[in-house]
Coordinates of C-alpha atoms in Angstrom, one line a residue:
X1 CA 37.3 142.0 96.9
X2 CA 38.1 144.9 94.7
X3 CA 34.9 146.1 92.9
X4 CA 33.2 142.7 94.2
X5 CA 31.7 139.8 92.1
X6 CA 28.9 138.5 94.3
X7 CA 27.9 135.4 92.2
X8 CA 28.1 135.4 88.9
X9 CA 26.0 135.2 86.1
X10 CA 23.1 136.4 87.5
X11 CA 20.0 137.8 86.2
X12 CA 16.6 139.4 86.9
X13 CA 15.0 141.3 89.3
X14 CA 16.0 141.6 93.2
X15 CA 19.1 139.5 94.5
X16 CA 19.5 138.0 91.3
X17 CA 19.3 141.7 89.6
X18 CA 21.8 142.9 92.5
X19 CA 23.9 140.1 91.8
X20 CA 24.4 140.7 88.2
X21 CA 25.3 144.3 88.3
X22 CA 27.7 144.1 90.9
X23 CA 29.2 140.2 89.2
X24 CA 29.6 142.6 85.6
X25 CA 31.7 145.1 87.6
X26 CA 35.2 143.3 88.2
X27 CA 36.5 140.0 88.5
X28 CA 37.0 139.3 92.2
X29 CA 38.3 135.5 93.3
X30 CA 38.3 135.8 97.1
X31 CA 37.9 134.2 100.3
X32 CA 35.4 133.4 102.3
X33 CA 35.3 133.1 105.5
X34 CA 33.8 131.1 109.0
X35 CA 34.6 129.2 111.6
X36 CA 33.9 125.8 110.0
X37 CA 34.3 122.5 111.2
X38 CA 36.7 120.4 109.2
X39 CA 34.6 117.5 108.9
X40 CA 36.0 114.6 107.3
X41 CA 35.7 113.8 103.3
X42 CA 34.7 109.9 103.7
X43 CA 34.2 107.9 100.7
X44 CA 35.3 109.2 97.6
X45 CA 33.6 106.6 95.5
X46 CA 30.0 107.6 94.0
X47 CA 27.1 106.5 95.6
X48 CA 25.4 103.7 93.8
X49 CA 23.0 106.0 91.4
X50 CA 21.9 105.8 87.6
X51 CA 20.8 108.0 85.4
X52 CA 19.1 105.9 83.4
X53 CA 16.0 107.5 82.0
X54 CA 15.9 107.8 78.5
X55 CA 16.5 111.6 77.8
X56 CA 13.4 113.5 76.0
X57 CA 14.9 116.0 74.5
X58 CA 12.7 118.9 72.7
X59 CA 12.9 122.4 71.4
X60 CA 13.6 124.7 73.6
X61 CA 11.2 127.1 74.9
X62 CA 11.5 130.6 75.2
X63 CA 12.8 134.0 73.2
X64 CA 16.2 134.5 73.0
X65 CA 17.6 130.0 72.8
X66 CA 19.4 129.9 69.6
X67 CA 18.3 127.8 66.8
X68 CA 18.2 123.9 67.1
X69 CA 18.8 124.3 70.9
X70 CA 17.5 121.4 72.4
X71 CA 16.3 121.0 76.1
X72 CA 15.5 118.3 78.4
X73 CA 15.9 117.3 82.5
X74 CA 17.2 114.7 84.6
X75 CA 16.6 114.1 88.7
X76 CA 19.9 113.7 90.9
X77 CA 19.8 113.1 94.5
X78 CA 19.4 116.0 96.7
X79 CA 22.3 114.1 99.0
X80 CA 24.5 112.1 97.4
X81 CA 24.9 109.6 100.3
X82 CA 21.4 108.8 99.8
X83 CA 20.7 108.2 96.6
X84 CA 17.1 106.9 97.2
X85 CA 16.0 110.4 98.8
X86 CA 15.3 113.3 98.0
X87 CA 15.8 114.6 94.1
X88 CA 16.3 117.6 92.1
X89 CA 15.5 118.5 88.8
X90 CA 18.4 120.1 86.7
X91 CA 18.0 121.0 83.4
X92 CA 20.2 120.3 80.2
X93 CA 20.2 122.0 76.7
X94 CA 22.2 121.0 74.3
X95 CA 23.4 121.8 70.1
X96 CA 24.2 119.0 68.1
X97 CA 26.9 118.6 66.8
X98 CA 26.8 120.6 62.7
X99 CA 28.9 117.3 61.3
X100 CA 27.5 114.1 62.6
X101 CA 29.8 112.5 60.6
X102 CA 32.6 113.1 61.8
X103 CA 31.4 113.9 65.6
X104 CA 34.1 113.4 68.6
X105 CA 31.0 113.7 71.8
X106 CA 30.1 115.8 73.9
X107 CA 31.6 119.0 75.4
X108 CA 29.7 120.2 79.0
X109 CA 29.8 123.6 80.1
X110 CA 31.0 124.3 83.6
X111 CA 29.7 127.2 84.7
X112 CA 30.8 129.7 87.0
X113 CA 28.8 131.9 90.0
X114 CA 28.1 129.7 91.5
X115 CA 24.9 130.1 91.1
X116 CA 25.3 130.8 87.2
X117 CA 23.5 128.9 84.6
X118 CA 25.2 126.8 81.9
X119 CA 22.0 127.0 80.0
X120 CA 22.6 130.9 79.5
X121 CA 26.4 130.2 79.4
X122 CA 25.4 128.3 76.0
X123 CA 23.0 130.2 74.4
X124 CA 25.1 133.4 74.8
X125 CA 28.4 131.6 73.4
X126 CA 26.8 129.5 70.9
X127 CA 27.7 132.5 68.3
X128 CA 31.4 132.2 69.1
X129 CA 32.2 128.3 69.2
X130 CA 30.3 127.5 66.3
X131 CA 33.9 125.8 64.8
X132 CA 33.8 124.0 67.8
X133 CA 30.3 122.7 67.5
X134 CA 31.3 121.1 63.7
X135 CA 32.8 118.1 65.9
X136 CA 31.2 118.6 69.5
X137 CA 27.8 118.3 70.8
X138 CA 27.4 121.6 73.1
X139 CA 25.9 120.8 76.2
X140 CA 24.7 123.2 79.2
X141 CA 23.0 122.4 82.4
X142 CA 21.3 124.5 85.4
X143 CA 23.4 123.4 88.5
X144 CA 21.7 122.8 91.7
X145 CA 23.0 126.2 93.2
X146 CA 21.4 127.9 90.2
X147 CA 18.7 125.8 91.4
X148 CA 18.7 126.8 94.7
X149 CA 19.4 130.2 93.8
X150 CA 15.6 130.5 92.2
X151 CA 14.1 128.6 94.5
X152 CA 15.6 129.6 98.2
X153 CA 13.0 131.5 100.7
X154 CA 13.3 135.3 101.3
X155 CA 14.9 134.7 104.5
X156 CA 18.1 133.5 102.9
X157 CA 18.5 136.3 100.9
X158 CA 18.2 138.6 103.8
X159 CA 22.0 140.0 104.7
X160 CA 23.0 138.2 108.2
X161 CA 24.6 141.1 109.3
X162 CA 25.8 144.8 108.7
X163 CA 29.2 143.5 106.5
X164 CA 32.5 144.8 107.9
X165 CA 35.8 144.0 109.1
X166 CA 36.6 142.6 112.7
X167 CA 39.4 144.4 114.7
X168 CA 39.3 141.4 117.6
X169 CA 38.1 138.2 118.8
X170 CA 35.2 139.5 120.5
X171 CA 33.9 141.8 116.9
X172 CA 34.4 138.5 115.2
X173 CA 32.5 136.6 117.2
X174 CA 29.4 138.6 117.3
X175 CA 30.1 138.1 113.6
X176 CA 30.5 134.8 113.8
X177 CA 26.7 134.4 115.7
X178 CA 24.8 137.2 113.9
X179 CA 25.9 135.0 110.8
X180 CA 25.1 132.1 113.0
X181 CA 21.1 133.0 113.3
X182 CA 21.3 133.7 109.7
X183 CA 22.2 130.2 108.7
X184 CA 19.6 128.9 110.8
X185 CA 16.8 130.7 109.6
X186 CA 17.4 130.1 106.0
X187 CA 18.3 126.1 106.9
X188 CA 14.6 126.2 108.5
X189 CA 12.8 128.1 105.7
X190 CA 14.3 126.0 103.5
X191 CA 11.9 123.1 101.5
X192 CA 14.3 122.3 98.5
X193 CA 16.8 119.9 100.7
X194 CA 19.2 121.8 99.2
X195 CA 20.8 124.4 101.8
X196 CA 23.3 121.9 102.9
X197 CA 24.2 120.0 99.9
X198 CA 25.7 122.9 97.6
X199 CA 29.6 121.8 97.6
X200 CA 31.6 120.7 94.8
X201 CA 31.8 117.7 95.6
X202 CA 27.7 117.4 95.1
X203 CA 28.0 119.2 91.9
X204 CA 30.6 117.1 90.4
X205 CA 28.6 114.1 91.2
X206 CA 25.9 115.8 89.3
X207 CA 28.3 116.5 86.4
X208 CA 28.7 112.9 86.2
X209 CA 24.9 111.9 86.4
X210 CA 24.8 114.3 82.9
X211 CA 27.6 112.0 81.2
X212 CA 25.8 109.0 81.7
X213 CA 22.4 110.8 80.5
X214 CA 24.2 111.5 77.8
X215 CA 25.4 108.0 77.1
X216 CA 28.9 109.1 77.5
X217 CA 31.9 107.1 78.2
X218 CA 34.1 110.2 79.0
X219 CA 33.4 113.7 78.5
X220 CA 35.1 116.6 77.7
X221 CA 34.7 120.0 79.7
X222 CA 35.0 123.8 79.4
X223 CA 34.7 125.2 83.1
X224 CA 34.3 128.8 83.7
X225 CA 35.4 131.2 87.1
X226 CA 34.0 129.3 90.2
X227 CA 33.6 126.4 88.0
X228 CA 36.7 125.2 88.5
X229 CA 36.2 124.4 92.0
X230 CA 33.7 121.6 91.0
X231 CA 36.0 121.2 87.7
X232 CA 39.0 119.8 90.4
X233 CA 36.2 118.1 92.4
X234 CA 35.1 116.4 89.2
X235 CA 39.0 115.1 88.4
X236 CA 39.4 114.1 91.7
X237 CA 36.3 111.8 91.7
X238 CA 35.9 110.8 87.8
X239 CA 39.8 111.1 86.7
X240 CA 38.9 108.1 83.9
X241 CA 35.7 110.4 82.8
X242 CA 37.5 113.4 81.6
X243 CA 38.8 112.8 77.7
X244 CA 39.8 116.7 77.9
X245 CA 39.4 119.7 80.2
X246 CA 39.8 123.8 79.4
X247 CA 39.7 126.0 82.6
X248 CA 39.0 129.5 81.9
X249 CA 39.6 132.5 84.6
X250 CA 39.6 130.0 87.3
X251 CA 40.6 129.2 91.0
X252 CA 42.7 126.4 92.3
X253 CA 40.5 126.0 95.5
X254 CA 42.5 122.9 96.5
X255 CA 45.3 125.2 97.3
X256 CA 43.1 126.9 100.3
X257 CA 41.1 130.1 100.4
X258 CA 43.6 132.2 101.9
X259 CA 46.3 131.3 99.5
X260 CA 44.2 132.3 96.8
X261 CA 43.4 135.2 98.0
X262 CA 46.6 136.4 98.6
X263 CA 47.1 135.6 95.2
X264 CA 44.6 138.3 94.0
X265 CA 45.6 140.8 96.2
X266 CA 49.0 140.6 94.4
X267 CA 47.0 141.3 91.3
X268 CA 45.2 144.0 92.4
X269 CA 48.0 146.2 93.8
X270 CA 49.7 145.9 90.5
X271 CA 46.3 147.0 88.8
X272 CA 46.1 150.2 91.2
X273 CA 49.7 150.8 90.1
X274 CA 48.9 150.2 86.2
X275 CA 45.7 152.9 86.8
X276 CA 48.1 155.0 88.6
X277 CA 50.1 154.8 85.2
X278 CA 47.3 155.2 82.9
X279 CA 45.6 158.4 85.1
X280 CA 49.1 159.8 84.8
X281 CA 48.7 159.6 81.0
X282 CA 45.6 160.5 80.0
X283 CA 44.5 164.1 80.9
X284 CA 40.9 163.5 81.0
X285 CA 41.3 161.4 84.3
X286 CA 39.7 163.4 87.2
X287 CA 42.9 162.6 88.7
X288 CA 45.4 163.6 86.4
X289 CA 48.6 165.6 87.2
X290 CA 48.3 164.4 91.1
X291 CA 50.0 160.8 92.2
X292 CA 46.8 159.3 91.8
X293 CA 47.2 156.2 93.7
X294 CA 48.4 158.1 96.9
X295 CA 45.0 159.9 96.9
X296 CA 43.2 156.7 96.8
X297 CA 45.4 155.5 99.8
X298 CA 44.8 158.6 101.8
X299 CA 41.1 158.4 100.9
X300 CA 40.9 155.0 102.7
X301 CA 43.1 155.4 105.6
X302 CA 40.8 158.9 106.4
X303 CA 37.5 156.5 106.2
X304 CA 39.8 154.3 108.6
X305 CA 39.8 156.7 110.3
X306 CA 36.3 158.2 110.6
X307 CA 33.5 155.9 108.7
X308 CA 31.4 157.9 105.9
X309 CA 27.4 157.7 106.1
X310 CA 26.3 157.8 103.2
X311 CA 22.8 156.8 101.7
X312 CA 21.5 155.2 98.6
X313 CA 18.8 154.8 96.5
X314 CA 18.1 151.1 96.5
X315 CA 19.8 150.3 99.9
X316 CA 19.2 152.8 102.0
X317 CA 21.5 154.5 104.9
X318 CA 24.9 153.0 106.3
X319 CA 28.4 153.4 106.5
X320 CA 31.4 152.8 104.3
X321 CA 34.9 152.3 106.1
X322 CA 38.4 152.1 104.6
X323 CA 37.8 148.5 104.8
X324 CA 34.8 148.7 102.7
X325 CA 36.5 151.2 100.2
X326 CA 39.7 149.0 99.6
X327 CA 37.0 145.6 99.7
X328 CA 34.7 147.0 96.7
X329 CA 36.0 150.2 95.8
X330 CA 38.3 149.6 93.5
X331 CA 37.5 147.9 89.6
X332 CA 40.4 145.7 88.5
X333 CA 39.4 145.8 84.9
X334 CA 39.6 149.1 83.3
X335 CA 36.6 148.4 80.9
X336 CA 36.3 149.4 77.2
X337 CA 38.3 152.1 76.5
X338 CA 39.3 152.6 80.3
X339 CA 35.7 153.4 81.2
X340 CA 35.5 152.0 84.1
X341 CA 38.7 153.5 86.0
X342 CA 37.6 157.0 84.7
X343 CA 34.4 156.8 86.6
X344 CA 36.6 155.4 89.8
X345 CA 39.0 158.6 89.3
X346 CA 35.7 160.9 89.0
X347 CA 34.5 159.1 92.4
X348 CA 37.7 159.4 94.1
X349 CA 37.9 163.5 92.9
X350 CA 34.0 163.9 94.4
X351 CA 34.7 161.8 97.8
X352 CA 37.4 163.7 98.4
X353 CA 35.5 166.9 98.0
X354 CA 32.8 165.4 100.5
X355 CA 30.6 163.3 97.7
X356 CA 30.7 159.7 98.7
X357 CA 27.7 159.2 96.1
X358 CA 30.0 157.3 93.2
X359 CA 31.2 154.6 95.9
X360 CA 27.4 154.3 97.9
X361 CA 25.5 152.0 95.7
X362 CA 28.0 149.5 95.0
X363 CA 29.8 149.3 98.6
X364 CA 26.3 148.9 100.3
X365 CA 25.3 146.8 97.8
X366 CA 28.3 144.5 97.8
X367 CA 27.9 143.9 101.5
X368 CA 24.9 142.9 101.7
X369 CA 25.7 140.5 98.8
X370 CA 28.3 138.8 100.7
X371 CA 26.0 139.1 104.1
X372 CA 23.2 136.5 102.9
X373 CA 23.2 133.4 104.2
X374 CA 21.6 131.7 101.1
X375 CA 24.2 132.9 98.3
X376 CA 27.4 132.1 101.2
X377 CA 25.9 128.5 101.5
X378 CA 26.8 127.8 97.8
X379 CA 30.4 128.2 98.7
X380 CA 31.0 127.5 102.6
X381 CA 30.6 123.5 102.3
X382 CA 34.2 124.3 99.8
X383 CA 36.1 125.6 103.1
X384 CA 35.7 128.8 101.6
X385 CA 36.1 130.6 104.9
X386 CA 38.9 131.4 107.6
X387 CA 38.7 128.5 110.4
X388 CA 39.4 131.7 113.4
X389 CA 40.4 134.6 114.3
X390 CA 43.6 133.4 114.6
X391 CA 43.2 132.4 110.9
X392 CA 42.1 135.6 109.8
X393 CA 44.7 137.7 111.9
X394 CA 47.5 135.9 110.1
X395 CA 46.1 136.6 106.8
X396 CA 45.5 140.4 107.3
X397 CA 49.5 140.4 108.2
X398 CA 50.6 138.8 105.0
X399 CA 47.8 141.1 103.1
X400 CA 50.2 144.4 104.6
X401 CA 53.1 142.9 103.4
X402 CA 52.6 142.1 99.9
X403 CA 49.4 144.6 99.3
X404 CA 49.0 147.8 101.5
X405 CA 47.1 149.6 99.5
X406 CA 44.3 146.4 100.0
X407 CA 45.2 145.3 103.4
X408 CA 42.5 143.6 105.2
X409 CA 40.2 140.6 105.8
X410 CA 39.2 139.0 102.5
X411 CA 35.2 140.0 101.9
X412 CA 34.1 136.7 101.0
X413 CA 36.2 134.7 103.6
X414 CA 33.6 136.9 106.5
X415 CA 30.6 135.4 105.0
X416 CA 30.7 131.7 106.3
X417 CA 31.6 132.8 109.8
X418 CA 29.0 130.9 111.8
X419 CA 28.4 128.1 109.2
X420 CA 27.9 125.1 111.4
X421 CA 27.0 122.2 108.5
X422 CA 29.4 119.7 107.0
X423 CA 32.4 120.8 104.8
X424 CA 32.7 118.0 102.3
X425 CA 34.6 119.7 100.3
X426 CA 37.7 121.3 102.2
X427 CA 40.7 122.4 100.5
X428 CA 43.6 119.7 99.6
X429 CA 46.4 118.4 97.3
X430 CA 44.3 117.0 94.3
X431 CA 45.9 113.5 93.2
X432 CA 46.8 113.9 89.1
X433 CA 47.3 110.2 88.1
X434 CA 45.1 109.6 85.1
X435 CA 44.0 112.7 84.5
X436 CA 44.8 114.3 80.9
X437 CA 46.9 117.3 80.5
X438 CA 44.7 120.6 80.8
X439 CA 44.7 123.2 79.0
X440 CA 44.0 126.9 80.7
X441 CA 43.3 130.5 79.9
X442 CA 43.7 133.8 81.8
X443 CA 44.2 137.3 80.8
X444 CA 47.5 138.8 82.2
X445 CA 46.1 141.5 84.0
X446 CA 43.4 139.8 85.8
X447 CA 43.2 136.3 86.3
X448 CA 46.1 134.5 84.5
X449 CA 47.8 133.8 88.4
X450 CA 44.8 132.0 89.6
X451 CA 44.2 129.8 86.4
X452 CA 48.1 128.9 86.0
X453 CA 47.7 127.6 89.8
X454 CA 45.4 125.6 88.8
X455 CA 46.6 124.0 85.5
X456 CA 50.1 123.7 87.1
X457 CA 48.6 121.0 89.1
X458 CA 48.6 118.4 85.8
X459 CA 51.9 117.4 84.6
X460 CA 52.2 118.3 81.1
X461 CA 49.0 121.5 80.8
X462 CA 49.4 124.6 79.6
X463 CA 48.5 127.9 80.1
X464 CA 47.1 130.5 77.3
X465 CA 47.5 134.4 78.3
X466 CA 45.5 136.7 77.0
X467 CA 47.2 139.9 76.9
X468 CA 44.3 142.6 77.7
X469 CA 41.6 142.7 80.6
X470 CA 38.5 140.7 80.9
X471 CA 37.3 137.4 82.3
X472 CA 35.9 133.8 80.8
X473 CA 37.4 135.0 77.7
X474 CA 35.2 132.4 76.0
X475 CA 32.3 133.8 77.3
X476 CA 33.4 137.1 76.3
X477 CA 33.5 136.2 72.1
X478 CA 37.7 136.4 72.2
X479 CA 38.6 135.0 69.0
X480 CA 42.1 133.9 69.7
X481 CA 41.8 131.6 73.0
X482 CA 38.7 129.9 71.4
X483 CA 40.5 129.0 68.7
X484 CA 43.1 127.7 71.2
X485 CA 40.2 126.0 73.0
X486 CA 38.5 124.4 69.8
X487 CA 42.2 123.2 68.4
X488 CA 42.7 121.4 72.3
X489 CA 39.2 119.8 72.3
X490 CA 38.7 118.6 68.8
X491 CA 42.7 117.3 68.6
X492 CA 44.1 116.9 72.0
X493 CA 46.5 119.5 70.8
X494 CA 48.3 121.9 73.4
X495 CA 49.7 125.4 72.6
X496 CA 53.0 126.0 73.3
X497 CA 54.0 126.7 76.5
X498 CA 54.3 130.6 76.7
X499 CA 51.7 131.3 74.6
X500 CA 49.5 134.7 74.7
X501 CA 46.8 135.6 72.7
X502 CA 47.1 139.6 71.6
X503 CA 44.0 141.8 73.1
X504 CA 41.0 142.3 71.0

């Protein structure tokens, strides 16, 4: 919701280009949505696999790998309850640790998306954490849904349907089997193996299949956004594995969807109040000198009202509703300098003058996003979707209540509507014995509520604000909660509680 991330980390040309400019506009964590069947988790215990080929690691190839970044591959099974089937191939990379000597193991990289890879996740940070790298080797991998993501046919990254909001049971259930035919389509196209077997659960398995490549006993972790999801599948499965674990701008999935999401629509009526604040300050906001938050309310009840065609360049003609405005209209984070909420003030000032060109590109281009079949099956086997109507109806009620100026049906919680494979991942109480205390990090005006709900889950975390905008604040070269990070990894040593790192 709210300026929509699709899937992070993306890059490159078509979806994966789509994906990436809309993922750099504002941090979304969400809900999405279907009428899945709650299948039941079965054996927690990992199927009988071993990673045991030797690992062959050499340069990497390629412009733009720092220097000394090594690369190599393992297989894992395409489904985990078979281990003799099908494989995959993910890729690793790693940097050795500076000071062998005195070297603690290995830190994997958890990345986010999903869809995102942990091979870029390294070779963009390896600048910031070289303190961290003294002690640690730095290890990335591709995921399978980054995988996937290269690999899936054109039909599953055509959108399902024409992305908006259902008013009834009978809207949502054309919904439900447009997204339904979309599914199957993609599922049939499909020659990876890999449509149905993108849950956390999966990945974490995978995670685990690295540590033992890597000839680890346990490892540490740094998980990013969506990477906590398979972060909490990973402590739920391997709780002995994890020697230390930092969580960075993530989601406590095992708390449900819809909690979550109400979560972030707290946050994001107190962000339209702070750019309320900020308009009313600063003269050069289009806005300025009117209540600027009552415009943008009135904006969106009018396209309630009466739907806007508009048309754009790379996705042609269709129609943007309130729904759509308050879904990816609005950017959480300000930007540099405020950048970013003074183009939404100029947008606002030219809609309301009858140019609906500033909100076009991104609303169209956001739901289609959160349309296609093949970037919703990454997240639907996590429960990531409303389980009815009924479901959904509830949630838009407690949306009014805490968040009018974003009521509505969660984007991302529509998606999975008509998602008919397993869940094996659905949302519940994660069991804590054995795991070590956790440290987290979230920046106050963004995603601070959704990492503390995760963190609080392990007696004896802690987590690190960050008092300015942003997300993965590791990822994003801030000096003072990678400090935190590298002090917690290389000592076991927590902040205090309460801590907050000043903006930079």
């Amino acid at each position: 919701m709210f300026g929509g991330i699709p899937f992070g980390g993306a890059r490159g040309p078509g979806v994966r280009g789509l994906m990436g400019r809309a993922g750099a506009a504002v941090v979304v964590l969400a809900t999405a949505a279907g009428a899945v069947p709650a299948t039941a988790v079965g054996s927690l215990a990992p199927p009988a696999y071993a990673a045991t080929a030797r690992l062959g690691w050499k340069p990497c190839a390629g412009e733009g790998r720092p220097a000394g970044m090594e690369c190599a591959a393992i297989e894992v099974p395409v489904d985990w309850s078979r281990p003799e089937g099908r494989k995959v191939e993910l890729e690793l990379a790693r940097l050795r640790a500076t000071e062998p000597a005195r070297r603690v193991g290995s830190v994997l990289g958890v990345p986010g998306g999903p869809g995102a890879n942990g091979i870029e996740d390294l070779a963009h940070a390896a600048g910031d954490l070289t303190e961290l790298r003294r002690r640690f080797d730095l290890v990335g991998y591709s995921p399978r849904n980054a995988v996937w993501r290269e690999r899936m046919p054109a039909s599953c990254g055509q959108p399902g349907t024409a992305l908006d909001e259902p008013r009834d049971r009978r809207q949502y259930a054309a919904l439900a089997a447009a997204m339904s035919k979309a599914f199957e389509r993609c599922r049939d196209d499909d020659r990876t193996g890999l449509f149905a077997h993108m849950d956390s659960l999966s990945v974490a398995r995978d995670m685990d299949a690295v540590r033992r490549a890597l000839g680890e006993e346990r490892l540490s972790f740094m998980a990013n956004s969506y990477g906590g999801v398979p972060a909490a599948a990973y402590l739920r499965l391997f709780p002995g594995r994890v020697r230390a674990l930092y969580v960075d701008g993530v989601v406590n999935q095992t708390e449900g969807w819809p909690r979550m999401n109400l979560v972030a629509f707290s946050g994001a009526e107190r962000a339209l109040a702070r750019f309320g604040t900020w308009c009313a300050a600063t003269p050069s906001c289009a806005l300025h000198g009117e209540d600027a938050t009552a415009v943008w309310r009135g904006l969106t009840r009018d396209a309630d009202r009466r739907p806007v065609p508009v048309t754009s360049e790379r996705f042609g003609a269709g129609e943007l509703s309130g729904w759509h405005l308050r879904s990816f209209g609005f950017p959480l984070d300000p930007g540099p300098g405020h950048e970013r909420w003074a183009a939404f003030a100029r947008a606002v000032e030219q809609a309301r003058r009858g140019d609906w060109s500033g909100f076009a590109e991104g609303v169209l281009g956001n739901a289609r996003v959160w349309s296609m079949p093949g970037l919703l099956a990454m997240t639907c086997g996590d429960e990531r979707g409303y389980t009815s109507y009924g479901q959904l109806a509830r949630f838009r009620r407690q949306v009014r209540e805490i968040a009018p100026s974003f009521a509505g049906a969660a984007f991302d919680g529509l998606g999975c509507a008509g998602w008919s494979e397993a869940v094996p991942n659905p949302a519940r109480p994660l069991p804590v014995r054995g795991v070590p205390p956790v440290l987290g990090a979230g920046t106050l005006e963004g995603d601070f509520p959704w990492t503390e709900r995760f963190v609080r889950m392990v007696p004896g975390s802690v987590t690190l604000g960050y008092d300015g905008p942003g997300h993965v604040l590791y990822l994003s070269g801030k000096k003072c909660p990678i400090a935190h990070a590298t002090t917690y990894l290389t000592e076991l040593r927590l902040p205090a509680p309460g801590t907050i790192c000043p903006a930079e």
